[in-house]
Short mmCIF file of C-alpha atoms in Angstrom, two decimals:
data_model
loop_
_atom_site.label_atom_id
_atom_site.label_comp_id
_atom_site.label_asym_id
_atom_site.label_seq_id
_atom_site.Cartn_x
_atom_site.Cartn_y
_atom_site.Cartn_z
CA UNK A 1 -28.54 -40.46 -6.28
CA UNK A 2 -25.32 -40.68 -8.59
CA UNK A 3 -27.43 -39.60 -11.30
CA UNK A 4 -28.46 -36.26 -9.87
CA UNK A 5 -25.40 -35.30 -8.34
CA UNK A 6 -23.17 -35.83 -11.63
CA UNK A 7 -25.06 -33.20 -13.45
CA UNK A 8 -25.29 -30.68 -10.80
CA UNK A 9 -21.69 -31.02 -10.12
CA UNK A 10 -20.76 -30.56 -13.84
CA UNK A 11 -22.95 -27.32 -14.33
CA UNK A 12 -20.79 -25.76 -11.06
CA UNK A 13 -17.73 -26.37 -12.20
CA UNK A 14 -19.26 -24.79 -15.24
CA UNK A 15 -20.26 -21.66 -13.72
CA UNK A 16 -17.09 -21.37 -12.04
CA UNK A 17 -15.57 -21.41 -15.31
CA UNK A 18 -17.23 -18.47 -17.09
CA UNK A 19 -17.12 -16.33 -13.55
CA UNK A 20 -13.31 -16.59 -13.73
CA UNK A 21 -13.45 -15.82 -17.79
CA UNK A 22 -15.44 -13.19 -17.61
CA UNK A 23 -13.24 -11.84 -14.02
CA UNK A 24 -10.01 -11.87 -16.62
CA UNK A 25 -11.90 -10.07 -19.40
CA UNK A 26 -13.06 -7.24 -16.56
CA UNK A 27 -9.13 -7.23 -15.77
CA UNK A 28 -9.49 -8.01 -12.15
CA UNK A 29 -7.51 -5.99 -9.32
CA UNK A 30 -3.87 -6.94 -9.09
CA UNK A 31 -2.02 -7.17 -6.27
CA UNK A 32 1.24 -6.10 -6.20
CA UNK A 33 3.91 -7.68 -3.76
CA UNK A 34 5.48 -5.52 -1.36
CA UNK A 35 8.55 -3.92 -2.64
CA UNK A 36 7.83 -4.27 -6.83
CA UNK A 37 6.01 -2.33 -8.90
CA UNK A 38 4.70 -3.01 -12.32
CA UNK A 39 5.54 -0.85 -15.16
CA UNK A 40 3.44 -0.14 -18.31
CA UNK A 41 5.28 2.06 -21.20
CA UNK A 42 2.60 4.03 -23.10
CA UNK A 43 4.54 4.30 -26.53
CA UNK A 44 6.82 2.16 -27.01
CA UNK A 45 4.20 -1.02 -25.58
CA UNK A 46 7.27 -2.31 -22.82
CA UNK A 47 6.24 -3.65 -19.38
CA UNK A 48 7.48 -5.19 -16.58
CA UNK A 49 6.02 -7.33 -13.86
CA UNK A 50 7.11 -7.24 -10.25
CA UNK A 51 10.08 -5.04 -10.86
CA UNK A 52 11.50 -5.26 -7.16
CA UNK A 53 12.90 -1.97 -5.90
CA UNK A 54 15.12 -2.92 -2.92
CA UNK A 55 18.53 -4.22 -2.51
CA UNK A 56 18.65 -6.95 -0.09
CA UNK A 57 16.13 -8.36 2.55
CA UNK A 58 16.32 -6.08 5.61
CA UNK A 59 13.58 -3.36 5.40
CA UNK A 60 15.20 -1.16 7.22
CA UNK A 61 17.32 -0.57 4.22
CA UNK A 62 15.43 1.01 2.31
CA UNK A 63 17.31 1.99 -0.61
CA UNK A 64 16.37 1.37 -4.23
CA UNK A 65 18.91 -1.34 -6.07
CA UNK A 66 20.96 -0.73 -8.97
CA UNK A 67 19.11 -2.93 -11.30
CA UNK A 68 15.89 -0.67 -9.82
CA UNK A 69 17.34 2.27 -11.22
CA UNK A 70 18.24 0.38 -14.77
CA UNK A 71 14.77 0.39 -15.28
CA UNK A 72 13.42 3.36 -14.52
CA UNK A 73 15.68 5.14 -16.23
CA UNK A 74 15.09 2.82 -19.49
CA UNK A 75 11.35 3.79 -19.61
CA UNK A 76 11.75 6.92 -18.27
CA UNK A 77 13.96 7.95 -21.32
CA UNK A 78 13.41 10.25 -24.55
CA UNK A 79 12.78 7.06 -26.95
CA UNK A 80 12.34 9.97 -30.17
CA UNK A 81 15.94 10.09 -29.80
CA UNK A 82 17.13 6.91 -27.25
CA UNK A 83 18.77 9.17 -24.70
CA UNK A 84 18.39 9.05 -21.18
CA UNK A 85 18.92 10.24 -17.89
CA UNK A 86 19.61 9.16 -13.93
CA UNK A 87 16.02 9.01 -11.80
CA UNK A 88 15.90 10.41 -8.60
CA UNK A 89 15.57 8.12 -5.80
CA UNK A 90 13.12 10.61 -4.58
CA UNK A 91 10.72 10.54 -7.73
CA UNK A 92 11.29 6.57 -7.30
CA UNK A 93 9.85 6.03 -4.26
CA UNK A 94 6.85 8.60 -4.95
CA UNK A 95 5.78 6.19 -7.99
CA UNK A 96 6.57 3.01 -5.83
CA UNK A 97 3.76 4.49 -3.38
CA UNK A 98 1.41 5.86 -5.75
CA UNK A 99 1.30 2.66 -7.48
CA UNK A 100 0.91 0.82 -4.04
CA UNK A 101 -1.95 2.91 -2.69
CA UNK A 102 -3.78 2.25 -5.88
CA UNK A 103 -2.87 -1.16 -6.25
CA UNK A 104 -2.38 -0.74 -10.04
CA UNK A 105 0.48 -0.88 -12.78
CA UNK A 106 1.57 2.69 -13.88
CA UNK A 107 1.82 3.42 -16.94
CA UNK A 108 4.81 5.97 -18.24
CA UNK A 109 3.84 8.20 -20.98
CA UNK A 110 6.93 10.51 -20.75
CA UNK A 111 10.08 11.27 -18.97
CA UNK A 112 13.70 12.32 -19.62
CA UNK A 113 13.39 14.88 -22.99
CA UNK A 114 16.41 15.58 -24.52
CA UNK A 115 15.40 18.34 -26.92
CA UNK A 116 13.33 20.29 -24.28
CA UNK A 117 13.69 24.09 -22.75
CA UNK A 118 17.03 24.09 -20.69
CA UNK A 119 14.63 25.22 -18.05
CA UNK A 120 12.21 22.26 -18.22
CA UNK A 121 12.27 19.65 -15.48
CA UNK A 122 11.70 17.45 -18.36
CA UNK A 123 15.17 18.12 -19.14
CA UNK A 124 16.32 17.93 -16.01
CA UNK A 125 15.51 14.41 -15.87
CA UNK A 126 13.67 14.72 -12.26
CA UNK A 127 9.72 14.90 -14.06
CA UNK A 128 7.42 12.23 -15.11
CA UNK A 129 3.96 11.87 -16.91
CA UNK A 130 1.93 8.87 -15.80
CA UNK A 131 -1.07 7.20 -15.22
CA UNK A 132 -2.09 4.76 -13.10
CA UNK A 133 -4.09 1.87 -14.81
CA UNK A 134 -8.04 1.71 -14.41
CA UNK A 135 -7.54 4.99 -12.12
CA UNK A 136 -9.11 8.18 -13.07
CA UNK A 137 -6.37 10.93 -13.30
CA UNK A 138 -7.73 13.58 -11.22
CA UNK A 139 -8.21 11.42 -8.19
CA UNK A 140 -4.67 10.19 -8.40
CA UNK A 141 -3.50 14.54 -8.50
CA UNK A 142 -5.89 14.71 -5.77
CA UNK A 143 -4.25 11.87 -3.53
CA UNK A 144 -0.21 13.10 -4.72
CA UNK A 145 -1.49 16.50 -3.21
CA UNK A 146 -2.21 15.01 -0.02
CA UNK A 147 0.73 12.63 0.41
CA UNK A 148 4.07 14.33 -1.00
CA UNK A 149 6.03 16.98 -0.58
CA UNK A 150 8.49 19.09 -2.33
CA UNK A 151 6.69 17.61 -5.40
CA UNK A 152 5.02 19.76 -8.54
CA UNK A 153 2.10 17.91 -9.63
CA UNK A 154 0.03 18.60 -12.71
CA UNK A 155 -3.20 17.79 -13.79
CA UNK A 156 -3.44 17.80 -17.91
CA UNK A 157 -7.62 16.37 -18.45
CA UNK A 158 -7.55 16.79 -22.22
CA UNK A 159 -4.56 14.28 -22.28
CA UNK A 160 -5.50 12.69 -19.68
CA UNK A 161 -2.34 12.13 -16.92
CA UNK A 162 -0.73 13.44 -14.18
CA UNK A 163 2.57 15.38 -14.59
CA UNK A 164 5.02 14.78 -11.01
CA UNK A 165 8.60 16.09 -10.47
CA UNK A 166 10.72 17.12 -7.17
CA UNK A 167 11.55 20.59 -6.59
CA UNK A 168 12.08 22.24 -2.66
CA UNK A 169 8.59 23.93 -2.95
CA UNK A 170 5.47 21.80 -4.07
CA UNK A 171 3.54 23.49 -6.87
CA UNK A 172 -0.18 22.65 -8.55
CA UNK A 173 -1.73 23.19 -11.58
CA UNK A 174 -4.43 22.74 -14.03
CA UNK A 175 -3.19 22.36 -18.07
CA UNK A 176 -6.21 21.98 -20.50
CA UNK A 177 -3.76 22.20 -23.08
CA UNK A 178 -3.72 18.54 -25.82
CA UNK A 179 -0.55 17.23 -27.57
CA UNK A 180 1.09 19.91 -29.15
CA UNK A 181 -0.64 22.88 -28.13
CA UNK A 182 0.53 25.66 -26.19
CA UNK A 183 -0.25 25.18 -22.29
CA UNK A 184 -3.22 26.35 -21.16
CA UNK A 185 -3.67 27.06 -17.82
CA UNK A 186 -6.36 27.40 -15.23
CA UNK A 187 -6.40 30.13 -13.04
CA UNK A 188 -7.40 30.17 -9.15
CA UNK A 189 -5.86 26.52 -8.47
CA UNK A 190 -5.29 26.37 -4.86
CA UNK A 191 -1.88 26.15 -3.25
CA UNK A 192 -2.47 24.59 -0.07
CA UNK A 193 -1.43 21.67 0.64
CA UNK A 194 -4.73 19.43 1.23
CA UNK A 195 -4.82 17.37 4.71
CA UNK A 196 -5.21 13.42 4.70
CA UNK A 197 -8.91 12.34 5.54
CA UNK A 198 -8.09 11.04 9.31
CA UNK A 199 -11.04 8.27 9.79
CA UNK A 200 -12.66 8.95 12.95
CA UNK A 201 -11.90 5.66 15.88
CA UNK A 202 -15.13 4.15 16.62
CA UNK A 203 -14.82 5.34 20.88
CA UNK A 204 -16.27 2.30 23.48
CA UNK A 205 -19.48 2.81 24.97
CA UNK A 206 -19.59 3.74 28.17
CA UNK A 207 -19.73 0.84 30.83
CA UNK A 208 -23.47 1.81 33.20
CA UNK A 209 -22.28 1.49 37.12
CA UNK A 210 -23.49 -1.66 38.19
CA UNK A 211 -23.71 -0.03 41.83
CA UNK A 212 -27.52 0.12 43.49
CA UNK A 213 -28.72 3.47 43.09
CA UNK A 214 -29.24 5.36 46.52
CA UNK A 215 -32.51 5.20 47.95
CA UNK A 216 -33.93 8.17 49.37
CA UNK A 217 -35.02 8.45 52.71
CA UNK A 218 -39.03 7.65 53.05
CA UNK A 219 -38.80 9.56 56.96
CA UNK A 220 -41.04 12.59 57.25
CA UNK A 221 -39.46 15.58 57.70
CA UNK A 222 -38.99 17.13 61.16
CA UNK A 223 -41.59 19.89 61.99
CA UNK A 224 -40.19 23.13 63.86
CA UNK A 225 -41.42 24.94 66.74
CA UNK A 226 -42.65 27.88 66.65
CA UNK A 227 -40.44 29.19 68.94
CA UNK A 228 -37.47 28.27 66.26
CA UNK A 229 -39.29 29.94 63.91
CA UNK A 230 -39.76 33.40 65.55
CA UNK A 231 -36.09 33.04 66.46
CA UNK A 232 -35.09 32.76 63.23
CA UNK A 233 -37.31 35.48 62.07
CA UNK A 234 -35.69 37.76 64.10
CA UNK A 235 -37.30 38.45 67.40
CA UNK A 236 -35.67 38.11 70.67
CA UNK A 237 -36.74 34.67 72.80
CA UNK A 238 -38.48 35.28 76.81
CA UNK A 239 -36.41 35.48 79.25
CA UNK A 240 -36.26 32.36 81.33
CA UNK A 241 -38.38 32.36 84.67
CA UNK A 242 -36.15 30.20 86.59
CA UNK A 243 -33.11 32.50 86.34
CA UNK A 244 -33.58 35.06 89.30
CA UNK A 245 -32.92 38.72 88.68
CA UNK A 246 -29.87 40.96 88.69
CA UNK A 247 -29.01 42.50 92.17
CA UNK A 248 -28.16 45.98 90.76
CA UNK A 249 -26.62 46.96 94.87
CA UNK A 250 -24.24 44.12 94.01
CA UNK A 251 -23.34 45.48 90.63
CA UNK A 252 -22.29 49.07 92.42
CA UNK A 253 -20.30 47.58 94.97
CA UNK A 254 -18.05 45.75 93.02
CA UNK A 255 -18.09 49.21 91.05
CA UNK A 256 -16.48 51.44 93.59
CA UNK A 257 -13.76 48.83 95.40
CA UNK A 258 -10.62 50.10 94.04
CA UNK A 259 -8.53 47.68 91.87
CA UNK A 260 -4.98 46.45 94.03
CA UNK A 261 -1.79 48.03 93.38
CA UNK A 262 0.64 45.89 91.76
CA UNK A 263 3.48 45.73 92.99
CA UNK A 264 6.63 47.37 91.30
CA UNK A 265 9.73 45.55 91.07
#
């Protein structure tokens, strides 16, 4: 009995093995804690694991921590020409919950640009250009659509990632445009603000009455005369033969008696 289970116990542990191999080499789904976020820098290869956002333990405070915003701002700066500028708290938390509905490490490809248009939000230091890892990056435009506001998002296929900054009206957009080329946009991109996909609550059967169900009445109906029926048909009934005749003398006698007088006070 030793014999045979030895073997089969050594070729489990085996195949346990090579399904956790070949699990790593798929680069299974991680799960980021609550609070942190895992950063990915596109260019300069830089990345950071569990980066937690917060300042203290309450979560009712929720307000990102100094050493948060050291970060960010690190890869979110213009590494051509190391210069960099303050994140908003605002752009913050929309990465924080991008990367959390996903479940994925975002990766920066640009932020802060030092030698941009004065007009550029680039410049401004409140845009970003991301990606979120293993995530195609038309379905993450699609979700930002859905869950922020006062955001411009922008969609860029050839390069594949999603351009986000805050302004006070939200703004979409299409850019076929590559590296270096002059933006090319697509026309007819709608506007509107998409609604969330509400899933629908299962509703409870309904409970069947466990009362008896009335029984109707197994009587025969009750025939009518056919007196009853000419009656109700319209024509007058006979006169009854026990009730004696009018006295019409009687009916002019109490005719002429004059009414009394009353009497005036």
């Amino acid at each position: 009995m030793r014999s045979l289970f030895t073997p089969l116990l050594a070729i489990l542990l085996c195949a346990l093995s090579l399904g956790g191999c070949a699990a790593q080499a798929r680069g299974h789904k991680t799960r980021l804690r609550p609070g942190t976020v895992d950063l990915r820098h596109v260019n300069t290869k830089e990345r950071v694991d569990r980066l937690a956002l917060f300042k203290g333990s309450d979560p009712r405070k929720r307000r990102v921590s100094k050493q948060a915003h050291k970060v960010f701002r690190r890869y979110l700066r213009d590494w051509r020409h190391d210069k960099s500028h303050p994140v908003p708290e605002a752009l913050i938390w929309n990465l924080y919950l991008v990367a959390h509905h996903f479940d994925r490490p975002l990766e920066i490809v640009s932020g802060f640009r030092a030698k941009e248009r004065a007009s550029s939000r680039h410049r401004k230091g409140v845009a970003v250009d991301f990606r979120v890892e293993g995530v195609e990056p038309k379905v993450v435009w699609e979700f930002c659509k859905t869950r922020f506001k006062g955001v411009g998002l922008g969609y860029y296929p050839t390069s594949r990632f999603v351009h986000m900054d805050v302004r006070p009206k939200s703004y979409y957009w299409i850019d076929d445009s590559g590296p270096g080329e002059e933006a090319q946009y697509r026309e007819g991109v709608s506007q509107r603000r998409p609604k969330p996909v509400k899933k629908r609550s299962a509703k409870p059967a309904r409970k069947r009455s466990t009362k008896p169900a009335r029984r109707r009445s197994t009587k025969p109906a009750r025939k009518r005369s056919a007196a009853g029926r000419s009656g109700k048909e319209g024509s007058a009934p006979a006169p009854s033969a026990s009730k004696p005749p009018a006295d019409p003398g009687a009916a002019q006698t109490r005719a002429k008696s004059p009414a009394p007088e009353r009497s005036r006070k």
